[in-house]
Structure formats: C-alpha cells, structure tokens
C-alpha cells in the first residue's frame, strides 16, 4: 500500500473529523459508537483510531478547533460576528457539549485536558483585547479583565445552553447591545483588586463556553 503524502494525511484527518462531527451531532457523545463513526467517516475503526487514540480524543480535537476558531473570530472581527456564529452554530452539535459536561464533572484528568484545549497564544490575545478596550475607554475599567471574560462566558454559555435545549436563539443585535451598554459602564480609572477566584483562575472552562464554546478570557 503506498504511503500517504503529508497532504494526504491532512485530508484523511479532516475526513475523519468532519464525519465524526456529524456523527456526534446526530447521535450524541454516548450514541456515537465506533460502528456509527465508521459509517459516518467511511473508514474502518483501525483507520480512525490510527489518527486519534480514542473517541474522547476525537471529540476533544473537534472542541479544540471550535474554541480556537471562535476565540480568533472574537479577537479579529469583534463581538457581532462572534455572536452570529453562536446563534448559527448547529444546535445538535452544541447539545453534545452539554452531554459531554457530565464527563467533565466526573473526571479531574479530563477537566485538566479541557482547560488546555485552547492555545495559550489565542487566550492571551483575547485577554489583551479586553485590556486594550479598557485602556481606550470602550469597556469599564473598574472590573478585572478576567472577571469581564467570565461574565461574557456566562452570557455565551447561556446562548449555547438555550439553543442546545431546543429554544430559539436570542436576537443577536439585542444581546450585543445590552452587553456593550453594560460593559461600557462606569470607567473610574481605578481597577478593583481582583477577587481570589479571579487571581487563581481556578474556574475551568465549561464545555459550552463561548462557542459555541470559547471563553474570551
């Protein structure tokens, strides 16, 4: 059998990921059995798990890509395109994140892996976006950047959760307007002392954060 070129390897991985995404969205995390993954990708289990050691690793790779994509969208294009992506994301796919959240609660090791799925460079860029917006007066500066990031994460998680549970997506323009009006509140020139929680960064990202999954900071 001829060896795959580097381009051929990338194409094979993308084929597996695309099929797995469809399979997870249709059947959920638990329902995406190996047999169904084989059917969705058109490849044998040996071919699938040659590239990804487990179903969990396959799902985390998809989650990592989604988190990175949405964080980059937030930093590069702003809040409105980010919200548009959230409300247009496949609701069935988002539901898999809620299902997967049960596994996060049960496994400390998995939570640690989840916290590492977004590249540090992208996370640093999102925090810098908030810091710069505070410096230029676009965002209130009496709240720590980490706390603004968590607040945004709560809002974005709420959109993801509602859509995953079958509710209609909220009006993107209204959500954006209320967020910006609330975050553009009092700028005092003074930064509050960070809370112990903010300083420790102890809260792990939830599987529904941001983008669909990604927290801005």
mmCIF file of C-alpha atoms in Angstrom:
data_model
loop_
_atom_site.group_PDB
_atom_site.id
_atom_site.type_symbol
_atom_site.label_atom_id
_atom_site.label_comp_id
_atom_site.label_asym_id
_atom_site.label_seq_id
_atom_site.Cartn_x
_atom_site.Cartn_y
_atom_site.Cartn_z
ATOM 1 C CA UNK A 1 0.000 0.000 0.000
ATOM 2 C CA UNK A 2 1.511 3.376 -0.978
ATOM 3 C CA UNK A 3 2.340 5.729 1.867
ATOM 4 C CA UNK A 4 0.210 8.817 2.261
ATOM 5 C CA UNK A 5 1.760 12.166 1.431
ATOM 6 C CA UNK A 6 1.575 14.944 4.035
ATOM 7 C CA UNK A 7 -1.339 16.417 2.115
ATOM 8 C CA UNK A 8 -2.990 13.014 2.023
ATOM 9 C CA UNK A 9 -2.564 12.674 5.796
ATOM 10 C CA UNK A 10 -4.214 16.042 6.384
ATOM 11 C CA UNK A 11 -7.074 15.134 4.074
ATOM 12 C CA UNK A 12 -7.573 11.833 5.915
ATOM 13 C CA UNK A 13 -7.654 13.583 9.308
ATOM 14 C CA UNK A 14 -10.096 16.192 8.029
ATOM 15 C CA UNK A 15 -12.327 13.470 6.634
ATOM 16 C CA UNK A 16 -12.379 11.708 9.995
ATOM 17 C CA UNK A 17 -13.109 14.915 11.884
ATOM 18 C CA UNK A 18 -15.881 16.012 9.531
ATOM 19 C CA UNK A 19 -17.587 12.623 9.735
ATOM 20 C CA UNK A 20 -17.175 12.433 13.499
ATOM 21 C CA UNK A 21 -18.703 15.878 13.931
ATOM 22 C CA UNK A 22 -21.785 14.813 12.003
ATOM 23 C CA UNK A 23 -21.971 11.596 13.990
ATOM 24 C CA UNK A 24 -21.704 13.344 17.376
ATOM 25 C CA UNK A 25 -24.318 15.900 16.333
ATOM 26 C CA UNK A 26 -26.772 13.222 15.211
ATOM 27 C CA UNK A 27 -26.337 10.625 17.945
ATOM 28 C CA UNK A 28 -24.782 12.499 20.886
ATOM 29 C CA UNK A 29 -21.499 11.627 22.554
ATOM 30 C CA UNK A 30 -22.571 8.291 24.004
ATOM 31 C CA UNK A 31 -24.554 7.328 20.923
ATOM 32 C CA UNK A 32 -21.625 7.928 18.575
ATOM 33 C CA UNK A 33 -20.490 4.317 18.688
ATOM 34 C CA UNK A 34 -17.464 3.049 16.829
ATOM 35 C CA UNK A 35 -19.744 1.413 14.262
ATOM 36 C CA UNK A 36 -21.514 4.726 13.653
ATOM 37 C CA UNK A 37 -18.209 6.572 13.438
ATOM 38 C CA UNK A 38 -17.096 4.059 10.815
ATOM 39 C CA UNK A 39 -20.282 4.674 8.845
ATOM 40 C CA UNK A 40 -20.037 8.463 9.143
ATOM 41 C CA UNK A 41 -16.396 8.626 8.069
ATOM 42 C CA UNK A 42 -16.435 5.768 5.575
ATOM 43 C CA UNK A 43 -13.337 4.347 7.252
ATOM 44 C CA UNK A 44 -12.598 1.351 9.428
ATOM 45 C CA UNK A 45 -12.037 1.671 13.162
ATOM 46 C CA UNK A 46 -8.390 0.881 12.582
ATOM 47 C CA UNK A 47 -8.072 3.781 10.156
ATOM 48 C CA UNK A 48 -9.929 6.147 12.517
ATOM 49 C CA UNK A 49 -8.006 5.269 15.647
ATOM 50 C CA UNK A 50 -4.708 5.272 13.828
ATOM 51 C CA UNK A 51 -5.057 9.056 13.841
ATOM 52 C CA UNK A 52 -6.973 9.554 17.084
ATOM 53 C CA UNK A 53 -6.355 7.164 20.005
ATOM 54 C CA UNK A 54 -9.938 7.230 21.311
ATOM 55 C CA UNK A 55 -13.411 8.634 20.780
ATOM 56 C CA UNK A 56 -12.672 11.072 23.610
ATOM 57 C CA UNK A 57 -9.526 12.306 21.851
ATOM 58 C CA UNK A 58 -11.513 12.731 18.643
ATOM 59 C CA UNK A 59 -14.159 14.810 20.399
ATOM 60 C CA UNK A 60 -11.566 16.956 22.192
ATOM 61 C CA UNK A 61 -9.828 17.696 18.901
ATOM 62 C CA UNK A 62 -13.101 18.946 17.467
ATOM 63 C CA UNK A 63 -13.757 21.003 20.612
ATOM 64 C CA UNK A 64 -10.251 22.463 20.469
ATOM 65 C CA UNK A 65 -10.744 23.570 16.889
ATOM 66 C CA UNK A 66 -14.098 25.155 17.694
ATOM 67 C CA UNK A 67 -12.705 27.017 20.693
ATOM 68 C CA UNK A 68 -9.756 28.346 18.718
ATOM 69 C CA UNK A 69 -11.923 29.325 15.747
ATOM 70 C CA UNK A 70 -14.373 31.273 17.875
ATOM 71 C CA UNK A 71 -11.763 32.978 20.037
ATOM 72 C CA UNK A 72 -9.942 34.127 16.913
ATOM 73 C CA UNK A 73 -13.232 35.367 15.451
ATOM 74 C CA UNK A 74 -13.909 37.332 18.651
ATOM 75 C CA UNK A 75 -10.468 38.969 18.648
ATOM 76 C CA UNK A 76 -10.103 39.570 14.923
ATOM 77 C CA UNK A 77 -13.640 40.592 13.946
ATOM 78 C CA UNK A 78 -15.418 41.635 17.141
ATOM 79 C CA UNK A 79 -18.484 40.830 19.181
ATOM 80 C CA UNK A 80 -21.179 40.845 16.483
ATOM 81 C CA UNK A 81 -19.554 38.236 14.184
ATOM 82 C CA UNK A 82 -18.844 36.131 17.269
ATOM 83 C CA UNK A 83 -22.497 36.262 18.363
ATOM 84 C CA UNK A 84 -23.613 35.485 14.823
ATOM 85 C CA UNK A 85 -21.511 32.327 14.894
ATOM 86 C CA UNK A 86 -23.074 31.310 18.212
ATOM 87 C CA UNK A 87 -26.648 31.684 17.027
ATOM 88 C CA UNK A 88 -25.967 29.966 13.693
ATOM 89 C CA UNK A 89 -23.973 27.009 15.043
ATOM 90 C CA UNK A 90 -25.597 23.587 14.603
ATOM 91 C CA UNK A 91 -27.801 23.196 17.692
ATOM 92 C CA UNK A 92 -27.428 19.413 17.629
ATOM 93 C CA UNK A 93 -23.661 19.806 17.784
ATOM 94 C CA UNK A 94 -23.957 22.234 20.692
ATOM 95 C CA UNK A 95 -26.056 19.697 22.562
ATOM 96 C CA UNK A 96 -23.107 17.311 22.545
ATOM 97 C CA UNK A 97 -21.204 19.781 24.710
ATOM 98 C CA UNK A 98 -23.878 19.674 27.377
ATOM 99 C CA UNK A 99 -23.822 15.891 27.281
ATOM 100 C CA UNK A 100 -20.048 15.852 27.484
ATOM 101 C CA UNK A 101 -20.216 18.136 30.529
ATOM 102 C CA UNK A 102 -21.258 15.137 32.634
ATOM 103 C CA UNK A 103 -17.942 13.513 31.848
ATOM 104 C CA UNK A 104 -16.086 16.670 32.856
ATOM 105 C CA UNK A 105 -17.728 16.648 36.271
ATOM 106 C CA UNK A 106 -16.709 13.057 36.849
ATOM 107 C CA UNK A 107 -13.075 13.277 35.751
ATOM 108 C CA UNK A 108 -10.448 15.634 37.137
ATOM 109 C CA UNK A 109 -7.992 14.445 34.500
ATOM 110 C CA UNK A 110 -10.451 15.252 31.722
ATOM 111 C CA UNK A 111 -11.116 18.718 33.181
ATOM 112 C CA UNK A 112 -7.390 19.428 33.104
ATOM 113 C CA UNK A 113 -7.221 18.330 29.486
ATOM 114 C CA UNK A 114 -10.232 20.516 28.662
ATOM 115 C CA UNK A 115 -8.554 23.564 30.156
ATOM 116 C CA UNK A 116 -5.626 23.038 27.822
ATOM 117 C CA UNK A 117 -7.505 22.683 24.543
ATOM 118 C CA UNK A 118 -7.249 26.353 23.528
ATOM 119 C CA UNK A 119 -3.767 27.530 22.565
ATOM 120 C CA UNK A 120 -2.236 29.897 25.127
ATOM 121 C CA UNK A 121 -1.454 32.393 22.379
ATOM 122 C CA UNK A 122 -5.117 32.746 21.447
ATOM 123 C CA UNK A 123 -6.172 33.018 25.098
ATOM 124 C CA UNK A 124 -3.544 35.726 25.636
ATOM 125 C CA UNK A 125 -4.849 37.632 22.616
ATOM 126 C CA UNK A 126 -8.403 37.597 23.956
ATOM 127 C CA UNK A 127 -7.271 38.923 27.326
ATOM 128 C CA UNK A 128 -5.225 41.620 25.600
ATOM 129 C CA UNK A 129 -8.316 42.597 23.591
ATOM 130 C CA UNK A 130 -10.188 43.257 26.833
ATOM 131 C CA UNK A 131 -7.248 45.111 28.394
ATOM 132 C CA UNK A 132 -6.895 47.350 25.335
ATOM 133 C CA UNK A 133 -10.643 48.029 25.233
ATOM 134 C CA UNK A 134 -10.465 49.080 28.882
ATOM 135 C CA UNK A 135 -7.480 51.316 28.194
ATOM 136 C CA UNK A 136 -9.257 53.111 25.360
ATOM 137 C CA UNK A 137 -12.496 53.538 27.286
ATOM 138 C CA UNK A 138 -14.576 51.044 25.290
ATOM 139 C CA UNK A 139 -15.019 48.825 28.342
ATOM 140 C CA UNK A 140 -15.348 49.726 32.004
ATOM 141 C CA UNK A 141 -12.068 49.634 33.873
ATOM 142 C CA UNK A 142 -13.365 49.093 37.410
ATOM 143 C CA UNK A 143 -13.531 45.333 36.816
ATOM 144 C CA UNK A 144 -10.631 42.963 36.249
ATOM 145 C CA UNK A 145 -10.192 41.648 32.679
ATOM 146 C CA UNK A 146 -10.554 38.066 33.937
ATOM 147 C CA UNK A 147 -13.903 38.925 35.514
ATOM 148 C CA UNK A 148 -15.146 40.549 32.300
ATOM 149 C CA UNK A 149 -14.091 37.396 30.469
ATOM 150 C CA UNK A 150 -16.039 35.234 32.908
ATOM 151 C CA UNK A 151 -19.094 37.455 32.593
ATOM 152 C CA UNK A 152 -19.003 37.191 28.813
ATOM 153 C CA UNK A 153 -18.560 33.439 29.188
ATOM 154 C CA UNK A 154 -21.717 33.211 31.299
ATOM 155 C CA UNK A 155 -23.720 35.042 28.630
ATOM 156 C CA UNK A 156 -22.284 32.972 25.785
ATOM 157 C CA UNK A 157 -22.787 29.739 27.739
ATOM 158 C CA UNK A 158 -26.414 30.727 28.228
ATOM 159 C CA UNK A 159 -26.939 31.138 24.482
ATOM 160 C CA UNK A 160 -25.335 27.780 23.811
ATOM 161 C CA UNK A 161 -27.399 26.057 26.507
ATOM 162 C CA UNK A 162 -30.712 27.501 25.338
ATOM 163 C CA UNK A 163 -30.052 26.535 21.731
ATOM 164 C CA UNK A 164 -28.858 23.059 22.700
ATOM 165 C CA UNK A 165 -32.077 22.538 24.680
ATOM 166 C CA UNK A 166 -34.189 23.453 21.658
ATOM 167 C CA UNK A 167 -35.080 27.074 22.424
ATOM 168 C CA UNK A 168 -34.852 29.774 19.783
ATOM 169 C CA UNK A 169 -31.653 31.759 19.617
ATOM 170 C CA UNK A 170 -31.897 35.246 21.158
ATOM 171 C CA UNK A 171 -31.763 38.311 18.933
ATOM 172 C CA UNK A 172 -28.083 38.791 18.200
ATOM 173 C CA UNK A 173 -28.303 42.566 17.901
ATOM 174 C CA UNK A 174 -30.127 42.917 21.234
ATOM 175 C CA UNK A 175 -27.652 40.697 23.081
ATOM 176 C CA UNK A 176 -24.742 42.666 21.656
ATOM 177 C CA UNK A 177 -26.350 45.999 22.518
ATOM 178 C CA UNK A 178 -27.069 45.016 26.122
ATOM 179 C CA UNK A 179 -23.604 43.535 26.596
ATOM 180 C CA UNK A 180 -21.823 46.597 25.289
ATOM 181 C CA UNK A 181 -24.028 49.002 27.250
ATOM 182 C CA UNK A 182 -23.437 47.069 30.450
ATOM 183 C CA UNK A 183 -19.704 46.727 29.931
ATOM 184 C CA UNK A 184 -19.276 50.331 28.895
ATOM 185 C CA UNK A 185 -20.457 51.473 32.325
ATOM 186 C CA UNK A 186 -18.524 53.487 34.847
ATOM 187 C CA UNK A 187 -14.860 53.936 33.975
ATOM 188 C CA UNK A 188 -13.186 55.122 37.114
ATOM 189 C CA UNK A 189 -9.550 54.999 36.166
ATOM 190 C CA UNK A 190 -9.147 52.622 39.116
ATOM 191 C CA UNK A 191 -9.022 48.859 38.904
ATOM 192 C CA UNK A 192 -10.624 46.881 41.682
ATOM 193 C CA UNK A 193 -8.449 44.414 43.471
ATOM 194 C CA UNK A 194 -9.018 41.012 41.839
ATOM 195 C CA UNK A 195 -11.013 38.502 43.764
ATOM 196 C CA UNK A 196 -9.261 35.380 44.986
ATOM 197 C CA UNK A 197 -11.080 33.397 42.344
ATOM 198 C CA UNK A 198 -10.053 35.738 39.552
ATOM 199 C CA UNK A 199 -6.461 35.742 40.711
ATOM 200 C CA UNK A 200 -6.260 31.984 40.899
ATOM 201 C CA UNK A 201 -8.001 31.342 37.601
ATOM 202 C CA UNK A 202 -9.440 28.269 39.240
ATOM 203 C CA UNK A 203 -12.706 28.045 37.344
ATOM 204 C CA UNK A 204 -12.347 25.593 34.459
ATOM 205 C CA UNK A 205 -13.913 26.473 31.110
ATOM 206 C CA UNK A 206 -17.291 24.882 30.625
ATOM 207 C CA UNK A 207 -17.857 22.788 27.520
ATOM 208 C CA UNK A 208 -20.404 25.261 26.226
ATOM 209 C CA UNK A 209 -18.245 28.288 26.710
ATOM 210 C CA UNK A 210 -18.145 30.869 24.089
ATOM 211 C CA UNK A 211 -18.544 28.930 21.004
ATOM 212 C CA UNK A 212 -20.318 27.629 20.974
ATOM 213 C CA UNK A 213 -17.604 27.012 23.394
ATOM 214 C CA UNK A 214 -14.820 29.527 23.927
ATOM 215 C CA UNK A 215 -14.388 31.959 26.777
ATOM 216 C CA UNK A 216 -12.951 35.318 25.783
ATOM 217 C CA UNK A 217 -10.531 35.386 28.727
#
